[in-house]
GROMACS .gro file of C-alpha atoms in nm:
model
  241
    1ASN     CA    1   0.737   2.040   0.830
    2ASP     CA    2   0.970   1.906   1.029
    3THR     CA    3   0.934   1.926   1.430
    4ALA     CA    4   1.260   1.756   1.553
    5SER     CA    5   1.352   2.094   1.738
    6TRP     CA    6   1.012   2.191   1.835
    7TYR     CA    7   0.732   2.146   2.109
    8HIS     CA    8   0.785   1.842   2.312
    9TRP     CA    9   0.964   1.523   2.324
   10GLY     CA   10   0.706   1.338   2.082
   11CYS     CA   11   0.730   1.545   1.796
   12SER     CA   12   1.132   1.516   1.808
   13GLY     CA   13   1.125   1.189   1.813
   14THR     CA   14   0.865   1.147   1.543
   15SER     CA   15   1.056   1.386   1.278
   16ASN     CA   16   1.371   1.215   1.377
   17ALA     CA   17   1.233   0.863   1.314
   18LEU     CA   18   1.088   0.955   0.982
   19LYS     CA   19   1.435   1.128   0.896
   20GLU     CA   20   1.615   0.828   0.962
   21ARG     CA   21   1.390   0.590   0.753
   22ILE     CA   22   1.391   0.801   0.453
   23THR     CA   23   1.759   0.859   0.439
   24ALA     CA   24   1.813   0.432   0.521
   25LEU     CA   25   1.650   0.404   0.182
   26GLY     CA   26   1.930   0.559   0.015
   27LEU     CA   27   1.770   0.905  -0.036
   28SER     CA   28   1.898   1.229   0.012
   29LEU     CA   29   1.686   1.439   0.224
   30THR     CA   30   1.664   1.788   0.303
   31ALA     CA   31   1.434   1.917   0.579
   32VAL     CA   32   1.243   2.214   0.632
   33PRO     CA   33   1.148   2.288   0.970
   34ILE     CA   34   0.798   2.380   1.122
   35ASN     CA   35   0.901   2.736   1.217
   36ALA     CA   36   0.999   2.794   0.841
   37THR     CA   37   0.665   2.656   0.722
   38TYR     CA   38   0.452   2.940   0.965
   39SER     CA   39   0.674   3.178   0.836
   40LEU     CA   40   0.599   3.145   0.435
   41ARG     CA   41   0.515   3.474   0.326
   42GLN     CA   42   0.203   3.549   0.043
   43VAL     CA   43  -0.008   3.199   0.074
   44PRO     CA   44  -0.300   3.340  -0.141
   45PRO     CA   45  -0.657   3.248  -0.002
   46PHE     CA   46  -0.834   2.937  -0.085
   47GLU     CA   47  -1.008   3.048  -0.428
   48LYS     CA   48  -0.650   3.146  -0.562
   49PHE     CA   49  -0.443   2.854  -0.510
   50ASP     CA   50  -0.473   2.787  -0.882
   51ASP     CA   51  -0.377   3.151  -0.967
   52GLN     CA   52  -0.062   3.232  -1.162
   53ASP     CA   53  -0.022   3.581  -1.033
   54CYS     CA   54  -0.040   3.444  -0.650
   55PHE     CA   55   0.206   3.181  -0.706
   56LYS     CA   56   0.431   3.411  -0.872
   57LYS     CA   57   0.446   3.629  -0.557
   58PHE     CA   58   0.456   3.333  -0.316
   59SER     CA   59   0.758   3.189  -0.540
   60GLU     CA   60   0.943   3.508  -0.497
   61GLU     CA   61   0.839   3.600  -0.145
   62ASN     CA   62   0.989   3.246  -0.074
   63ALA     CA   63   1.215   3.167  -0.355
   64ALA     CA   64   1.491   2.918  -0.137
   65LEU     CA   65   1.208   2.699  -0.014
   66LEU     CA   66   1.061   2.691  -0.386
   67GLN     CA   67   1.430   2.611  -0.548
   68GLN     CA   68   1.444   2.339  -0.289
   69LEU     CA   69   1.087   2.187  -0.395
   70ARG     CA   70   1.187   2.227  -0.764
   71GLY     CA   71   1.501   2.016  -0.695
   72SER     CA   72   1.311   1.760  -0.552
   73ASP     CA   73   1.179   1.413  -0.681
   74ALA     CA   74   0.936   1.376  -0.380
   75VAL     CA   75   0.795   1.615  -0.130
   76ILE     CA   76   0.731   1.471   0.156
   77ILE     CA   77   0.501   1.633   0.436
   78THR     CA   78   0.447   1.566   0.817
   79GLY     CA   79   0.129   1.652   0.922
   80GLU     CA   80   0.162   1.586   1.255
   81GLY     CA   81  -0.125   1.768   1.470
   82THR     CA   82  -0.079   2.083   1.259
   83ILE     CA   83  -0.391   2.030   0.983
   84HIS     CA   84  -0.694   2.139   1.136
   85ASP     CA   85  -0.891   2.403   1.019
   86LEU     CA   86  -0.780   2.699   0.821
   87ARG     CA   87  -0.516   2.894   1.041
   88VAL     CA   88  -0.172   2.974   0.892
   89GLY     CA   89   0.007   2.677   0.961
   90PRO     CA   90  -0.207   2.434   0.820
   91LYS     CA   91  -0.301   2.625   0.487
   92ALA     CA   92   0.055   2.692   0.397
   93LEU     CA   93   0.139   2.343   0.414
   94LEU     CA   94  -0.164   2.236   0.199
   95TYR     CA   95  -0.083   2.527  -0.076
   96LEU     CA   96   0.268   2.398  -0.043
   97ALA     CA   97   0.120   2.034  -0.136
   98TYR     CA   98  -0.094   2.174  -0.409
   99ILE     CA   99   0.164   2.377  -0.581
  100ALA     CA  100   0.428   2.071  -0.580
  101LYS     CA  101   0.191   1.859  -0.718
  102ILE     CA  102  -0.015   2.073  -0.974
  103PHE     CA  103   0.274   2.373  -1.058
  104PHE     CA  104   0.609   2.111  -1.026
  105ASN     CA  105   0.462   1.740  -1.090
  106LYS     CA  106   0.636   1.624  -0.807
  107HIS     CA  107   0.492   1.273  -0.601
  108VAL     CA  108   0.390   1.433  -0.252
  109GLU     CA  109   0.276   1.249   0.022
  110ILE     CA  110   0.107   1.396   0.383
  111ILE     CA  111   0.175   1.117   0.618
  112ASN     CA  112   0.213   1.125   1.024
  113HIS     CA  113  -0.071   1.334   1.061
  114SER     CA  114  -0.443   1.318   1.213
  115ALA     CA  115  -0.662   1.586   0.947
  116TYR     CA  116  -0.945   1.811   1.073
  117PRO     CA  117  -1.076   2.055   0.856
  118LYS     CA  118  -1.279   2.175   1.139
  119ASP     CA  119  -1.138   2.179   1.490
  120ASN     CA  120  -1.497   2.023   1.628
  121PRO     CA  121  -1.550   1.715   1.423
  122ILE     CA  122  -1.937   1.674   1.513
  123LEU     CA  123  -2.058   1.972   1.353
  124SER     CA  124  -2.324   1.938   1.130
  125THR     CA  125  -2.625   2.099   0.996
  126SER     CA  126  -2.827   2.009   1.310
  127PHE     CA  127  -2.645   2.270   1.495
  128VAL     CA  128  -2.851   2.534   1.268
  129ALA     CA  129  -3.190   2.402   1.407
  130ASN     CA  130  -3.228   2.717   1.622
  131PHE     CA  131  -3.099   2.988   1.360
  132GLN     CA  132  -2.812   3.097   1.606
  133PRO     CA  133  -2.598   3.317   1.388
  134GLU     CA  134  -2.301   3.211   1.545
  135LYS     CA  135  -2.366   2.845   1.496
  136ILE     CA  136  -2.449   2.955   1.115
  137ALA     CA  137  -2.070   3.093   1.058
  138MET     CA  138  -1.939   2.812   1.210
  139LEU     CA  139  -2.124   2.579   0.953
  140GLN     CA  140  -2.007   2.831   0.660
  141GLY     CA  141  -1.630   2.803   0.775
  142ARG     CA  142  -1.661   2.449   0.795
  143SER     CA  143  -1.794   2.458   0.417
  144GLU     CA  144  -1.476   2.663   0.320
  145ALA     CA  145  -1.254   2.401   0.477
  146GLU     CA  146  -1.397   2.106   0.360
  147ARG     CA  147  -1.362   2.268  -0.012
  148LEU     CA  148  -1.018   2.327   0.047
  149TYR     CA  149  -0.912   2.033   0.237
  150ARG     CA  150  -1.087   1.812  -0.038
  151LYS     CA  151  -0.931   2.025  -0.347
  152VAL     CA  152  -0.546   1.958  -0.223
  153TYR     CA  153  -0.614   1.568  -0.085
  154LYS     CA  154  -0.755   1.490  -0.407
  155VAL     CA  155  -0.493   1.567  -0.627
  156LEU     CA  156  -0.168   1.364  -0.342
  157ASP     CA  157  -0.001   1.026  -0.428
  158PHE     CA  158  -0.032   0.902  -0.051
  159VAL     CA  159  -0.205   1.023   0.267
  160ALA     CA  160  -0.152   0.813   0.614
  161ILE     CA  161  -0.354   0.978   0.882
  162ARG     CA  162  -0.221   0.828   1.218
  163GLU     CA  163  -0.602   0.777   1.380
  164PRO     CA  164  -0.912   0.606   1.290
  165ILE     CA  165  -1.138   0.950   1.402
  166SER     CA  166  -0.973   1.197   1.139
  167GLN     CA  167  -0.954   0.925   0.913
  168LEU     CA  168  -1.353   0.871   0.883
  169VAL     CA  169  -1.377   1.260   0.870
  170MET     CA  170  -1.161   1.278   0.545
  171HIS     CA  171  -1.343   0.966   0.441
  172ASP     CA  172  -1.653   1.150   0.451
  173PHE     CA  173  -1.542   1.374   0.232
  174GLY     CA  174  -1.441   1.149  -0.026
  175ILE     CA  175  -1.079   1.152   0.062
  176ASP     CA  176  -0.892   0.772   0.078
  177SER     CA  177  -0.605   0.730   0.292
  178THR     CA  178  -0.424   0.448   0.438
  179LEU     CA  179  -0.394   0.414   0.849
  180SER     CA  180  -0.092   0.476   0.991
  181PHE     CA  181   0.024   0.547   1.371
  182ASP     CA  182   0.250   0.799   1.527
  183CYS     CA  183   0.634   0.763   1.387
  184LEU     CA  184   0.738   0.792   1.745
  185ALA     CA  185   0.727   0.429   1.803
  186LEU     CA  186   0.990   0.368   1.541
  187TYR     CA  187   1.188   0.629   1.758
  188ILE     CA  188   1.171   0.397   2.080
  189ARG     CA  189   1.250   0.083   1.878
  190ASP     CA  190   1.542   0.252   1.701
  191HIS     CA  191   1.735   0.405   1.992
  192TYR     CA  192   1.629   0.219   2.287
  193HIS     CA  193   1.773  -0.135   2.317
  194ASN     CA  194   1.831  -0.189   2.694
  195PRO     CA  195   1.594  -0.520   2.825
  196LYS     CA  196   1.204  -0.344   2.983
  197LYS     CA  197   1.223  -0.376   3.318
  198GLN     CA  198   0.988  -0.224   3.572
  199VAL     CA  199   1.092   0.037   3.856
  200LYS     CA  200   0.879  -0.069   4.177
  201ASP     CA  201   0.704   0.268   4.331
  202LYS     CA  202   0.837   0.483   4.006
  203VAL     CA  203   0.592   0.673   3.791
  204VAL     CA  204   0.727   0.859   3.460
  205ILE     CA  205   0.452   1.135   3.373
  206ALA     CA  206   0.478   1.242   3.004
  207GLY     CA  207   0.434   1.646   2.978
  208SER     CA  208   0.187   1.824   2.725
  209VAL     CA  209   0.260   2.108   2.489
  210ALA     CA  210  -0.082   2.221   2.576
  211PHE     CA  211  -0.045   2.290   2.972
  212THR     CA  212  -0.232   2.538   3.082
  213THR     CA  213  -0.183   2.737   3.451
  214ALA     CA  214  -0.451   2.514   3.589
  215GLY     CA  215  -0.321   2.207   3.425
  216VAL     CA  216  -0.006   2.281   3.569
  217GLU     CA  217  -0.152   2.343   3.938
  218GLN     CA  218  -0.359   2.021   3.901
  219LEU     CA  219  -0.026   1.833   3.784
  220ALA     CA  220   0.167   1.953   4.127
  221ARG     CA  221  -0.118   1.846   4.335
  222TYR     CA  222  -0.145   1.509   4.167
  223ILE     CA  223   0.287   1.469   4.208
  224ALA     CA  224   0.242   1.561   4.562
  225GLU     CA  225  -0.015   1.291   4.651
  226LEU     CA  226   0.214   1.050   4.480
  227GLN     CA  227   0.503   1.155   4.673
  228HIS     CA  228   0.288   1.157   4.970
  229ARG     CA  229   0.248   0.763   4.909
  230GLY     CA  230   0.599   0.668   4.858
  231PHE     CA  231   0.634   0.679   4.483
  232THR     CA  232   0.951   0.820   4.293
  233VAL     CA  233   0.796   1.063   4.020
  234GLU     CA  234   0.981   1.194   3.717
  235LEU     CA  235   0.826   1.423   3.432
  236LEU     CA  236   0.917   1.340   3.026
  237MET     CA  237   0.876   1.732   2.881
  238GLY     CA  238   1.057   1.938   2.648
  239ALA     CA  239   1.175   1.937   2.306
  240LYS     CA  240   1.538   2.024   2.175
  241ALA     CA  241   1.448   2.370   2.153
   0.00000   0.00000   0.00000
């Protein structure tokens, strides 16, 4: 799930840091980019994760990646912010983790990530007090997501979650994990050695991958106000792509 070339500067720094640390251990590393994991074909539905016929179809459709899995000693998945809900991307990553462990008996880790089986971590049975159909459907979706996440995470060798909120959510599902941090800090540590200095009247704003039209308009007004007050403004955004 390598994001070195994708999304934004944080993702680029994080994946590069992880790859540098892994190779520094003397290990040979093959990185699979996030656009490849999102493009996997024949990912089966949750209830067929153990199905041999589904695994055979998946293997045939994604032969190159499966060959890499077979030839590896360990499979390390950087979950980033990908693993939430039951969309195509997270389901593909969870299936890869599962088959690497169950079918190939590899050492499998998911690290550097947040994990939310549902986008809304506060969802609970109290929401169906008024029997509103759309809320009942949301709860049914959460139940399926919980079963899938629990099934996959229970077989993993190591799990590192980068913030305490989703770690608590996963703990409530019976999943043990290590509280870690976003690995962007490692990239900064290893690549920026100039002494820290403060520049008076200068503001650096970190851009976001999630900017909407309204968000950009608000940011533009904010920058204009800062400039009006005499500040120099720099905007940090974009990834290698």
